Amino acid sequence: MRFYFQDKAAGNFATKCIRVSSTATTQDVIETLAEKFRPDMRMLSSPKYSLYEVHVSGEERRLDIDEKPLVVQLNWNKDDREGRFVLKNENDALPPKKAQSNGP
């Protein structure tokens, strides 16, 4: 299966193909992808990653940690959908925090 890693800083995607069994969970896949992307990425110091399914319609959904990505992908055909999996750093996905001021 092909997976993408979104590099917000560079504004591009890196891709990796890995073998995924029907019993592999999202957590298993995230751990494998972190190892595979590490040589290419300098931003993998944060341990919080999530796997998203992204469809051509623009729909995006975060996979639960115990879901099985291969089964999810196989169901795309049943629903006549196309998509891809994107590994995202959750720290990048959060909106920046605003500095609070106590007034003048």
mmCIF file with all atom_site columns, C-alpha atoms in Angstrom:
data_model
loop_
_atom_site.group_PDB
_atom_site.id
_atom_site.type_symbol
_atom_site.label_atom_id
_atom_site.label_alt_id
_atom_site.label_comp_id
_atom_site.label_asym_id
_atom_site.label_entity_id
_atom_site.label_seq_id
_atom_site.pdbx_PDB_ins_code
_atom_site.Cartn_x
_atom_site.Cartn_y
_atom_site.Cartn_z
_atom_site.occupancy
_atom_site.B_iso_or_equiv
_atom_site.pdbx_formal_charge
_atom_site.auth_seq_id
_atom_site.auth_comp_id
_atom_site.auth_asym_id
_atom_site.auth_atom_id
_atom_site.pdbx_PDB_model_num
ATOM 1   C CA . MET A 1 1   ? 0.000   0.000  0.000  1.00 0.00 ? 1   MET A CA 1
ATOM 2   C CA . ARG A 1 2   ? 1.156   3.547  -0.691 1.00 0.00 ? 2   ARG A CA 1
ATOM 3   C CA . PHE A 1 3   ? 1.175   6.137  2.083  1.00 0.00 ? 3   PHE A CA 1
ATOM 4   C CA . TYR A 1 4   ? 1.895   9.861  1.989  1.00 0.00 ? 4   TYR A CA 1
ATOM 5   C CA . PHE A 1 5   ? 3.497   12.085 4.608  1.00 0.00 ? 5   PHE A CA 1
ATOM 6   C CA . GLN A 1 6   ? 2.458   15.721 4.455  1.00 0.00 ? 6   GLN A CA 1
ATOM 7   C CA . ASP A 1 7   ? 5.385   18.057 5.105  1.00 0.00 ? 7   ASP A CA 1
ATOM 8   C CA . LYS A 1 8   ? 3.710   21.327 6.056  1.00 0.00 ? 8   LYS A CA 1
ATOM 9   C CA . ALA A 1 9   ? 7.011   23.210 6.295  1.00 0.00 ? 9   ALA A CA 1
ATOM 10  C CA . ALA A 1 10  ? 8.141   22.333 2.759  1.00 0.00 ? 10  ALA A CA 1
ATOM 11  C CA . GLY A 1 11  ? 4.611   22.270 1.376  1.00 0.00 ? 11  GLY A CA 1
ATOM 12  C CA . ASN A 1 12  ? 4.978   18.870 -0.276 1.00 0.00 ? 12  ASN A CA 1
ATOM 13  C CA . PHE A 1 13  ? 4.364   15.155 0.222  1.00 0.00 ? 13  PHE A CA 1
ATOM 14  C CA . ALA A 1 14  ? 6.759   12.242 0.597  1.00 0.00 ? 14  ALA A CA 1
ATOM 15  C CA . THR A 1 15  ? 5.523   8.747  -0.258 1.00 0.00 ? 15  THR A CA 1
ATOM 16  C CA . LYS A 1 16  ? 6.398   5.234  0.833  1.00 0.00 ? 16  LYS A CA 1
ATOM 17  C CA . CYS A 1 17  ? 5.028   1.829  -0.106 1.00 0.00 ? 17  CYS A CA 1
ATOM 18  C CA . ILE A 1 18  ? 4.839   -0.806 2.593  1.00 0.00 ? 18  ILE A CA 1
ATOM 19  C CA . ARG A 1 19  ? 3.326   -4.260 2.820  1.00 0.00 ? 19  ARG A CA 1
ATOM 20  C CA . VAL A 1 20  ? 0.258   -4.217 5.060  1.00 0.00 ? 20  VAL A CA 1
ATOM 21  C CA . SER A 1 21  ? -1.515  -7.355 6.249  1.00 0.00 ? 21  SER A CA 1
ATOM 22  C CA . SER A 1 22  ? -5.253  -7.561 6.783  1.00 0.00 ? 22  SER A CA 1
ATOM 23  C CA . THR A 1 23  ? -4.622  -7.842 10.535 1.00 0.00 ? 23  THR A CA 1
ATOM 24  C CA . ALA A 1 24  ? -2.360  -4.763 10.796 1.00 0.00 ? 24  ALA A CA 1
ATOM 25  C CA . THR A 1 25  ? -3.888  -1.946 12.830 1.00 0.00 ? 25  THR A CA 1
ATOM 26  C CA . THR A 1 26  ? -3.503  1.776  12.277 1.00 0.00 ? 26  THR A CA 1
ATOM 27  C CA . GLN A 1 27  ? -1.033  1.817  15.187 1.00 0.00 ? 27  GLN A CA 1
ATOM 28  C CA . ASP A 1 28  ? 1.083   -0.887 13.489 1.00 0.00 ? 28  ASP A CA 1
ATOM 29  C CA . VAL A 1 29  ? 1.108   1.066  10.231 1.00 0.00 ? 29  VAL A CA 1
ATOM 30  C CA . ILE A 1 30  ? 1.990   4.373  11.938 1.00 0.00 ? 30  ILE A CA 1
ATOM 31  C CA . GLU A 1 31  ? 4.950   2.737  13.709 1.00 0.00 ? 31  GLU A CA 1
ATOM 32  C CA . THR A 1 32  ? 6.223   1.228  10.449 1.00 0.00 ? 32  THR A CA 1
ATOM 33  C CA . LEU A 1 33  ? 5.779   4.494  8.561  1.00 0.00 ? 33  LEU A CA 1
ATOM 34  C CA . ALA A 1 34  ? 7.629   6.472  11.242 1.00 0.00 ? 34  ALA A CA 1
ATOM 35  C CA . GLU A 1 35  ? 10.605  4.135  10.757 1.00 0.00 ? 35  GLU A CA 1
ATOM 36  C CA . LYS A 1 36  ? 10.405  4.363  6.955  1.00 0.00 ? 36  LYS A CA 1
ATOM 37  C CA . PHE A 1 37  ? 10.034  8.139  6.747  1.00 0.00 ? 37  PHE A CA 1
ATOM 38  C CA . ARG A 1 38  ? 12.679  8.896  9.390  1.00 0.00 ? 38  ARG A CA 1
ATOM 39  C CA . PRO A 1 39  ? 15.611  9.131  6.921  1.00 0.00 ? 39  PRO A CA 1
ATOM 40  C CA . ASP A 1 40  ? 13.610  11.553 4.780  1.00 0.00 ? 40  ASP A CA 1
ATOM 41  C CA . MET A 1 41  ? 12.127  13.663 7.541  1.00 0.00 ? 41  MET A CA 1
ATOM 42  C CA . ARG A 1 42  ? 13.726  15.858 10.146 1.00 0.00 ? 42  ARG A CA 1
ATOM 43  C CA . MET A 1 43  ? 10.437  16.629 11.864 1.00 0.00 ? 43  MET A CA 1
ATOM 44  C CA . LEU A 1 44  ? 9.683   13.184 13.285 1.00 0.00 ? 44  LEU A CA 1
ATOM 45  C CA . SER A 1 45  ? 10.765  14.148 16.793 1.00 0.00 ? 45  SER A CA 1
ATOM 46  C CA . SER A 1 46  ? 7.124   14.365 17.864 1.00 0.00 ? 46  SER A CA 1
ATOM 47  C CA . PRO A 1 47  ? 5.615   10.969 18.677 1.00 0.00 ? 47  PRO A CA 1
ATOM 48  C CA . LYS A 1 48  ? 2.011   12.014 17.883 1.00 0.00 ? 48  LYS A CA 1
ATOM 49  C CA . TYR A 1 49  ? 0.991   10.933 14.388 1.00 0.00 ? 49  TYR A CA 1
ATOM 50  C CA . SER A 1 50  ? -2.366  10.022 12.912 1.00 0.00 ? 50  SER A CA 1
ATOM 51  C CA . LEU A 1 51  ? -3.358  8.297  9.706  1.00 0.00 ? 51  LEU A CA 1
ATOM 52  C CA . TYR A 1 52  ? -6.066  9.872  7.560  1.00 0.00 ? 52  TYR A CA 1
ATOM 53  C CA . GLU A 1 53  ? -8.007  8.594  4.587  1.00 0.00 ? 53  GLU A CA 1
ATOM 54  C CA . VAL A 1 54  ? -8.396  11.411 2.075  1.00 0.00 ? 54  VAL A CA 1
ATOM 55  C CA . HIS A 1 55  ? -10.776 11.112 -0.876 1.00 0.00 ? 55  HIS A CA 1
ATOM 56  C CA . VAL A 1 56  ? -10.879 12.946 -4.201 1.00 0.00 ? 56  VAL A CA 1
ATOM 57  C CA . SER A 1 57  ? -14.146 14.559 -3.056 1.00 0.00 ? 57  SER A CA 1
ATOM 58  C CA . GLY A 1 58  ? -12.140 16.358 -0.354 1.00 0.00 ? 58  GLY A CA 1
ATOM 59  C CA . GLU A 1 59  ? -13.574 14.223 2.439  1.00 0.00 ? 59  GLU A CA 1
ATOM 60  C CA . GLU A 1 60  ? -10.992 13.458 5.122  1.00 0.00 ? 60  GLU A CA 1
ATOM 61  C CA . ARG A 1 61  ? -11.287 11.095 8.081  1.00 0.00 ? 61  ARG A CA 1
ATOM 62  C CA . ARG A 1 62  ? -8.831  10.136 10.813 1.00 0.00 ? 62  ARG A CA 1
ATOM 63  C CA . LEU A 1 63  ? -8.560  6.375  11.287 1.00 0.00 ? 63  LEU A CA 1
ATOM 64  C CA . ASP A 1 64  ? -9.060  5.009  14.773 1.00 0.00 ? 64  ASP A CA 1
ATOM 65  C CA . ILE A 1 65  ? -5.942  3.443  16.256 1.00 0.00 ? 65  ILE A CA 1
ATOM 66  C CA . ASP A 1 66  ? -7.425  -0.070 16.099 1.00 0.00 ? 66  ASP A CA 1
ATOM 67  C CA . GLU A 1 67  ? -8.858  0.135  12.561 1.00 0.00 ? 67  GLU A CA 1
ATOM 68  C CA . LYS A 1 68  ? -7.274  -1.943 9.814  1.00 0.00 ? 68  LYS A CA 1
ATOM 69  C CA . PRO A 1 69  ? -6.141  0.286  6.905  1.00 0.00 ? 69  PRO A CA 1
ATOM 70  C CA . LEU A 1 70  ? -6.152  -2.552 4.352  1.00 0.00 ? 70  LEU A CA 1
ATOM 71  C CA . VAL A 1 71  ? -9.788  -3.351 5.167  1.00 0.00 ? 71  VAL A CA 1
ATOM 72  C CA . VAL A 1 72  ? -10.651 0.364  4.967  1.00 0.00 ? 72  VAL A CA 1
ATOM 73  C CA . GLN A 1 73  ? -9.046  0.590  1.519  1.00 0.00 ? 73  GLN A CA 1
ATOM 74  C CA . LEU A 1 74  ? -10.804 -2.550 0.271  1.00 0.00 ? 74  LEU A CA 1
ATOM 75  C CA . ASN A 1 75  ? -14.135 -0.981 1.244  1.00 0.00 ? 75  ASN A CA 1
ATOM 76  C CA . TRP A 1 76  ? -13.429 1.983  -1.043 1.00 0.00 ? 76  TRP A CA 1
ATOM 77  C CA . ASN A 1 77  ? -14.124 -0.269 -4.045 1.00 0.00 ? 77  ASN A CA 1
ATOM 78  C CA . LYS A 1 78  ? -17.402 -1.413 -2.518 1.00 0.00 ? 78  LYS A CA 1
ATOM 79  C CA . ASP A 1 79  ? -18.458 2.217  -2.099 1.00 0.00 ? 79  ASP A CA 1
ATOM 80  C CA . ASP A 1 80  ? -17.050 3.220  -5.540 1.00 0.00 ? 80  ASP A CA 1
ATOM 81  C CA . ARG A 1 81  ? -14.608 5.670  -3.949 1.00 0.00 ? 81  ARG A CA 1
ATOM 82  C CA . GLU A 1 82  ? -10.999 6.618  -4.570 1.00 0.00 ? 82  GLU A CA 1
ATOM 83  C CA . GLY A 1 83  ? -8.611  7.880  -1.954 1.00 0.00 ? 83  GLY A CA 1
ATOM 84  C CA . ARG A 1 84  ? -5.220  7.754  -0.334 1.00 0.00 ? 84  ARG A CA 1
ATOM 85  C CA . PHE A 1 85  ? -3.761  7.498  3.134  1.00 0.00 ? 85  PHE A CA 1
ATOM 86  C CA . VAL A 1 86  ? -1.885  10.458 4.602  1.00 0.00 ? 86  VAL A CA 1
ATOM 87  C CA . LEU A 1 87  ? 0.272   10.319 7.729  1.00 0.00 ? 87  LEU A CA 1
ATOM 88  C CA . LYS A 1 88  ? 0.058   13.642 9.545  1.00 0.00 ? 88  LYS A CA 1
ATOM 89  C CA . ASN A 1 89  ? 1.944   15.093 12.462 1.00 0.00 ? 89  ASN A CA 1
ATOM 90  C CA . GLU A 1 90  ? -0.827  16.088 14.861 1.00 0.00 ? 90  GLU A CA 1
ATOM 91  C CA . ASN A 1 91  ? 1.262   19.044 16.065 1.00 0.00 ? 91  ASN A CA 1
ATOM 92  C CA . ASP A 1 92  ? 1.100   20.424 12.508 1.00 0.00 ? 92  ASP A CA 1
ATOM 93  C CA . ALA A 1 93  ? -2.643  19.802 12.301 1.00 0.00 ? 93  ALA A CA 1
ATOM 94  C CA . LEU A 1 94  ? -3.480  21.888 15.356 1.00 0.00 ? 94  LEU A CA 1
ATOM 95  C CA . PRO A 1 95  ? -4.140  25.594 14.786 1.00 0.00 ? 95  PRO A CA 1
ATOM 96  C CA . PRO A 1 96  ? -1.486  27.886 16.233 1.00 0.00 ? 96  PRO A CA 1
ATOM 97  C CA . LYS A 1 97  ? -2.250  29.097 19.728 1.00 0.00 ? 97  LYS A CA 1
ATOM 98  C CA . LYS A 1 98  ? -2.825  32.810 20.126 1.00 0.00 ? 98  LYS A CA 1
ATOM 99  C CA . ALA A 1 99  ? -0.856  34.692 22.722 1.00 0.00 ? 99  ALA A CA 1
ATOM 100 C CA . GLN A 1 100 ? -3.140  35.968 25.438 1.00 0.00 ? 100 GLN A CA 1
ATOM 101 C CA . SER A 1 101 ? -2.902  39.536 26.535 1.00 0.00 ? 101 SER A CA 1
ATOM 102 C CA . ASN A 1 102 ? -4.299  40.999 29.699 1.00 0.00 ? 102 ASN A CA 1
ATOM 103 C CA . GLY A 1 103 ? -5.047  44.294 28.046 1.00 0.00 ? 103 GLY A CA 1
ATOM 104 C CA . PRO A 1 104 ? -3.231  47.642 28.217 1.00 0.00 ? 104 PRO A CA 1
#
